[in-house]
PDB file of C-alpha atoms in Angstrom:
ATOM      1  CA  MET A 163      -0.343   0.196  -0.197  1.00 53.00           C
ATOM      2  CA  HIS A 164       2.642   2.504   0.884  1.00 58.00           C
ATOM      3  CA  GLY A 165       5.585   0.879  -1.462  1.00 65.00           C
ATOM      4  CA  VAL A 166       7.507  -0.214   1.624  1.00 65.00           C
ATOM      5  CA  VAL A 167       8.752  -4.014   1.608  1.00 68.00           C
ATOM      6  CA  ASP A 168       9.251  -5.806   4.508  1.00 72.00           C
ATOM      7  CA  GLU A 169       8.915  -9.004   6.531  1.00 77.00           C
ATOM      8  CA  LYS A 170       5.003  -8.336   7.163  1.00 81.00           C
ATOM      9  CA  THR A 171       4.709  -7.889   3.377  1.00 84.00           C
ATOM     10  CA  ASP A 172       6.401 -11.240   2.991  1.00 89.00           C
ATOM     11  CA  VAL A 173       4.150 -12.480   5.726  1.00 92.00           C
ATOM     12  CA  TYR A 174       0.911 -10.931   3.918  1.00 92.00           C
ATOM     13  CA  ALA A 175       2.057 -12.868   0.402  1.00 93.00           C
ATOM     14  CA  PHE A 176       2.728 -16.114   2.189  1.00 94.00           C
ATOM     15  CA  GLY A 177      -1.029 -15.678   3.556  1.00 95.00           C
ATOM     16  CA  VAL A 178      -1.969 -14.970  -0.257  1.00 95.00           C
ATOM     17  CA  LEU A 179       0.072 -18.472  -1.329  1.00 95.00           C
ATOM     18  CA  LEU A 180      -2.082 -20.237   1.461  1.00 96.00           C
ATOM     19  CA  LEU A 181      -5.056 -18.908  -0.177  1.00 96.00           C
ATOM     20  CA  GLU A 182      -4.255 -20.013  -3.430  1.00 96.00           C
ATOM     21  CA  LEU A 183      -3.241 -23.710  -2.142  1.00 95.00           C
ATOM     22  CA  ILE A 184      -6.793 -24.098  -0.201  1.00 96.00           C
ATOM     23  CA  THR A 185      -8.755 -22.600  -2.805  1.00 95.00           C
ATOM     24  CA  GLY A 186      -7.184 -23.745  -5.740  1.00 93.00           C
ATOM     25  CA  ARG A 187      -7.802 -20.491  -7.334  1.00 92.00           C
ATOM     26  CA  ARG A 188      -5.053 -17.553  -8.687  1.00 93.00           C
ATOM     27  CA  ALA A 189      -3.846 -14.758  -6.656  1.00 92.00           C
ATOM     28  CA  LEU A 190      -5.353 -12.399  -9.402  1.00 90.00           C
ATOM     29  CA  ASP A 191      -7.889 -13.690 -12.022  1.00 81.00           C
ATOM     30  CA  GLN A 192      -9.855 -11.273 -14.386  1.00 76.00           C
ATOM     31  CA  GLN A 193     -12.548 -10.379 -11.845  1.00 79.00           C
ATOM     32  CA  GLN A 194     -10.912  -9.624  -8.304  1.00 85.00           C
ATOM     33  CA  SER A 195      -8.604 -10.775  -6.139  1.00 92.00           C
ATOM     34  CA  ILE A 196      -8.603 -13.857  -4.204  1.00 94.00           C
ATOM     35  CA  VAL A 197      -8.228 -12.063  -0.880  1.00 94.00           C
ATOM     36  CA  VAL A 198     -11.066  -9.816  -1.456  1.00 93.00           C
ATOM     37  CA  TRP A 199     -12.920 -13.099  -2.601  1.00 93.00           C
ATOM     38  CA  ALA A 200     -11.988 -15.015   0.528  1.00 94.00           C
ATOM     39  CA  LYS A 201     -12.435 -12.361   3.096  1.00 93.00           C
ATOM     40  CA  PRO A 202     -15.787 -12.888   3.546  1.00 93.00           C
ATOM     41  CA  LEU A 203     -15.808 -16.458   3.945  1.00 94.00           C
ATOM     42  CA  LEU A 204     -12.928 -16.475   6.248  1.00 93.00           C
ATOM     43  CA  ASP A 205     -15.055 -13.993   8.948  1.00 91.00           C
ATOM     44  CA  LYS A 206     -17.717 -16.551   8.501  1.00 92.00           C
ATOM     45  CA  ASN A 207     -15.729 -19.285   8.763  1.00 88.00           C
ATOM     46  CA  ASP A 208     -17.278 -21.193   5.665  1.00 91.00           C
ATOM     47  CA  ILE A 209     -14.368 -23.664   4.834  1.00 90.00           C
ATOM     48  CA  LYS A 210     -16.395 -25.656   2.876  1.00 91.00           C
ATOM     49  CA  GLU A 211     -16.752 -22.737   0.157  1.00 93.00           C
ATOM     50  CA  LEU A 212     -13.111 -21.823   0.455  1.00 94.00           C
ATOM     51  CA  ILE A 213     -11.759 -25.176  -0.390  1.00 94.00           C
ATOM     52  CA  ASP A 214     -10.732 -26.245  -4.069  1.00 95.00           C
ATOM     53  CA  PRO A 215     -13.929 -27.954  -5.306  1.00 93.00           C
ATOM     54  CA  SER A 216     -11.376 -30.568  -7.220  1.00 94.00           C
ATOM     55  CA  LEU A 217     -10.390 -32.038  -3.729  1.00 92.00           C
ATOM     56  CA  GLY A 218     -14.290 -33.000  -2.941  1.00 90.00           C
ATOM     57  CA  ASN A 219     -14.140 -34.386   0.726  1.00 90.00           C
ATOM     58  CA  ASP A 220     -10.375 -35.869   0.198  1.00 92.00           C
ATOM     59  CA  TYR A 221      -8.445 -34.044   2.593  1.00 91.00           C
ATOM     60  CA  ASP A 222      -7.541 -33.610   6.355  1.00 91.00           C
ATOM     61  CA  VAL A 223      -9.888 -31.322   8.148  1.00 90.00           C
ATOM     62  CA  LYS A 224      -7.566 -30.505  10.887  1.00 88.00           C
ATOM     63  CA  GLU A 225      -4.818 -29.495   8.307  1.00 90.00           C
ATOM     64  CA  VAL A 226      -6.985 -27.223   5.935  1.00 91.00           C
ATOM     65  CA  ASP A 227      -8.298 -25.614   9.170  1.00 90.00           C
ATOM     66  CA  ARG A 228      -4.534 -24.699  10.556  1.00 89.00           C
ATOM     67  CA  MET A 229      -3.811 -23.384   7.083  1.00 93.00           C
ATOM     68  CA  VAL A 230      -7.111 -21.247   6.843  1.00 94.00           C
ATOM     69  CA  SER A 231      -6.445 -19.762  10.064  1.00 92.00           C
ATOM     70  CA  THR A 232      -2.641 -19.206   9.524  1.00 93.00           C
ATOM     71  CA  ALA A 233      -3.525 -17.431   5.958  1.00 95.00           C
ATOM     72  CA  SER A 234      -6.359 -15.557   7.859  1.00 94.00           C
ATOM     73  CA  LEU A 235      -4.128 -14.218  10.058  1.00 93.00           C
ATOM     74  CA  CYS A 236      -1.260 -13.388   7.680  1.00 94.00           C
ATOM     75  CA  ILE A 237      -3.800 -11.456   5.055  1.00 94.00           C
ATOM     76  CA  ASN A 238      -4.572  -9.185   8.052  1.00 91.00           C
ATOM     77  CA  HIS A 239      -4.728  -5.845   6.284  1.00 86.00           C
ATOM     78  CA  ALA A 240      -3.095  -4.072   9.157  1.00 86.00           C
ATOM     79  CA  SER A 241       0.726  -5.073   9.270  1.00 84.00           C
ATOM     80  CA  PHE A 242       1.563  -5.151  12.801  1.00 85.00           C
ATOM     81  CA  LEU A 243      -1.502  -7.262  13.372  1.00 89.00           C
ATOM     82  CA  ARG A 244       0.089 -10.128  11.175  1.00 90.00           C
ATOM     83  CA  PRO A 245       2.400 -12.548  12.736  1.00 91.00           C
ATOM     84  CA  GLN A 246       6.146 -12.462  12.012  1.00 90.00           C
ATOM     85  CA  MET A 247       6.886 -15.323   9.557  1.00 90.00           C
ATOM     86  CA  ASN A 248       8.945 -17.575  12.582  1.00 88.00           C
ATOM     87  CA  GLN A 249       5.215 -17.764  14.191  1.00 89.00           C
ATOM     88  CA  VAL A 250       3.615 -18.921  10.884  1.00 90.00           C
ATOM     89  CA  ILE A 251       5.569 -21.725  11.247  1.00 89.00           C
ATOM     90  CA  LYS A 252       4.645 -22.339  14.979  1.00 87.00           C
ATOM     91  CA  GLN A 253       1.008 -21.712  13.627  1.00 84.00           C
ATOM     92  CA  LEU A 254       1.074 -24.110  10.911  1.00 87.00           C
ATOM     93  CA  ARG A 255       2.482 -26.773  13.179  1.00 83.00           C
ATOM     94  CA  ASP A 256       0.500 -26.061  16.077  1.00 71.00           C
ATOM     95  CA  ASN A 257      -3.471 -25.331  16.274  1.00 57.00           C
ATOM     96  CA  GLU A 258      -3.671 -23.667  19.832  1.00 63.00           C
ATOM     97  CA  TYR A 259      -1.044 -21.286  18.913  1.00 59.00           C
ATOM     98  CA  VAL A 260      -3.634 -20.133  16.421  1.00 55.00           C
ATOM     99  CA  ALA A 261      -6.110 -19.692  18.298  1.00 62.00           C
ATOM    100  CA  HIS A 262      -4.214 -17.789  20.560  1.00 65.00           C
ATOM    101  CA  CYS A 263      -2.737 -15.702  17.922  1.00 63.00           C
ATOM    102  CA  SER A 264      -6.636 -15.467  16.687  1.00 61.00           C
ATOM    103  CA  LYS A 265      -8.103 -14.171  19.433  1.00 63.00           C
ATOM    104  CA  LYS A 266      -5.524 -11.788  20.016  1.00 61.00           C
ATOM    105  CA  SER A 267      -5.677 -10.298  16.387  1.00 60.00           C
ATOM    106  CA  ARG A 268      -9.520  -9.645  16.633  1.00 56.00           C
ATOM    107  CA  SER A 269      -9.263  -7.991  20.110  1.00 57.00           C
ATOM    108  CA  LEU A 270      -6.225  -5.447  18.994  1.00 54.00           C
ATOM    109  CA  SER A 271      -7.571  -4.964  15.360  1.00 50.00           C
ATOM    110  CA  VAL A 272     -10.203  -2.490  16.996  1.00 47.00           C
ATOM    111  CA  ARG A 273      -7.380  -1.007  18.756  1.00 51.00           C
ATOM    112  CA  ARG A 274      -5.029   0.596  15.950  1.00 51.00           C
ATOM    113  CA  THR A 275      -4.032   3.388  18.031  1.00 54.00           C
ATOM    114  CA  TYR A 276      -3.157   7.005  16.755  1.00 51.00           C
ATOM    115  CA  SER A 277       0.716   6.466  17.722  1.00 55.00           C
ATOM    116  CA  ASN A 278       0.186   3.216  15.633  1.00 56.00           C
ATOM    117  CA  GLU A 279      -0.591   5.550  12.546  1.00 53.00           C
ATOM    118  CA  ILE A 280       1.972   8.364  13.191  1.00 54.00           C
ATOM    119  CA  PHE A 281       4.694   5.543  13.453  1.00 55.00           C
ATOM    120  CA  ASP A 282       3.787   3.719  10.258  1.00 57.00           C
ATOM    121  CA  ALA A 283       3.722   7.036   8.457  1.00 55.00           C
ATOM    122  CA  GLN A 284       6.702   7.910   9.988  1.00 55.00           C
ATOM    123  CA  GLU A 285       8.477   4.880   8.569  1.00 56.00           C
ATOM    124  CA  TYR A 286       6.865   5.384   5.315  1.00 52.00           C
ATOM    125  CA  ASN A 287       8.391   8.673   5.020  1.00 54.00           C
ATOM    126  CA  LEU A 288      11.525   7.750   6.226  1.00 52.00           C
ATOM    127  CA  THR A 289      11.908   4.820   3.750  1.00 53.00           C
ATOM    128  CA  LYS A 290      10.712   7.167   0.743  1.00 50.00           C
ATOM    129  CA  GLN A 291      13.068   9.984   1.837  1.00 54.00           C
ATOM    130  CA  LEU A 292      15.953   7.364   1.546  1.00 54.00           C
ATOM    131  CA  ASN A 293      14.683   5.812  -1.623  1.00 56.00           C
ATOM    132  CA  MET A 294      14.644   9.343  -3.273  1.00 58.00           C
ATOM    133  CA  ASN A 295      18.285  10.064  -1.660  1.00 59.00           C
ATOM    134  CA  ARG A 296      19.211   6.876  -3.386  1.00 61.00           C
ATOM    135  CA  LEU A 297      17.655   7.746  -6.868  1.00 59.00           C
ATOM    136  CA  ARG A 298      19.319  11.632  -6.827  1.00 65.00           C
ATOM    137  CA  GLU A 299      22.774   9.782  -6.029  1.00 67.00           C
ATOM    138  CA  ILE A 300      22.271   7.632  -9.123  1.00 68.00           C
ATOM    139  CA  ALA A 301      20.650  10.157 -11.252  1.00 70.00           C
ATOM    140  CA  LEU A 302      23.700  12.487 -10.467  1.00 77.00           C
ATOM    141  CA  SER A 303      26.217  10.358 -10.669  1.00 71.00           C
ATOM    142  CA  SER A 304      25.897   9.642 -14.573  1.00 56.00           C
TER     143      SER A 304
END
């Protein structure tokens, strides 16, 4: 959204990859993104609608639940609510950890403070300024 690439961007992309694996759909098709399509289903916990239809009923329900929960956390709109990559690994291995993070994410999503917004804006502006300075150096050196 801000043109800043960091670990949380990778986590989001991994969440999109998980959704691709779960649904059998591409990240972007001609109509909409997989995240826009899946978000209402994730919010309703409608796993049957998310699952790739070509699987039928031939899948491990616990594993799919774990993947769906993890994907849901990874694609959170607010980057500070996304887990770190090492937490994603734990989530894919341990269902109790996923449940804990999911509850925590839901409670924190309402509490985004003004200071969080200021920090994100400052981080974005700093990164943008560094990129602009580097581009000036490159342009002036040639």
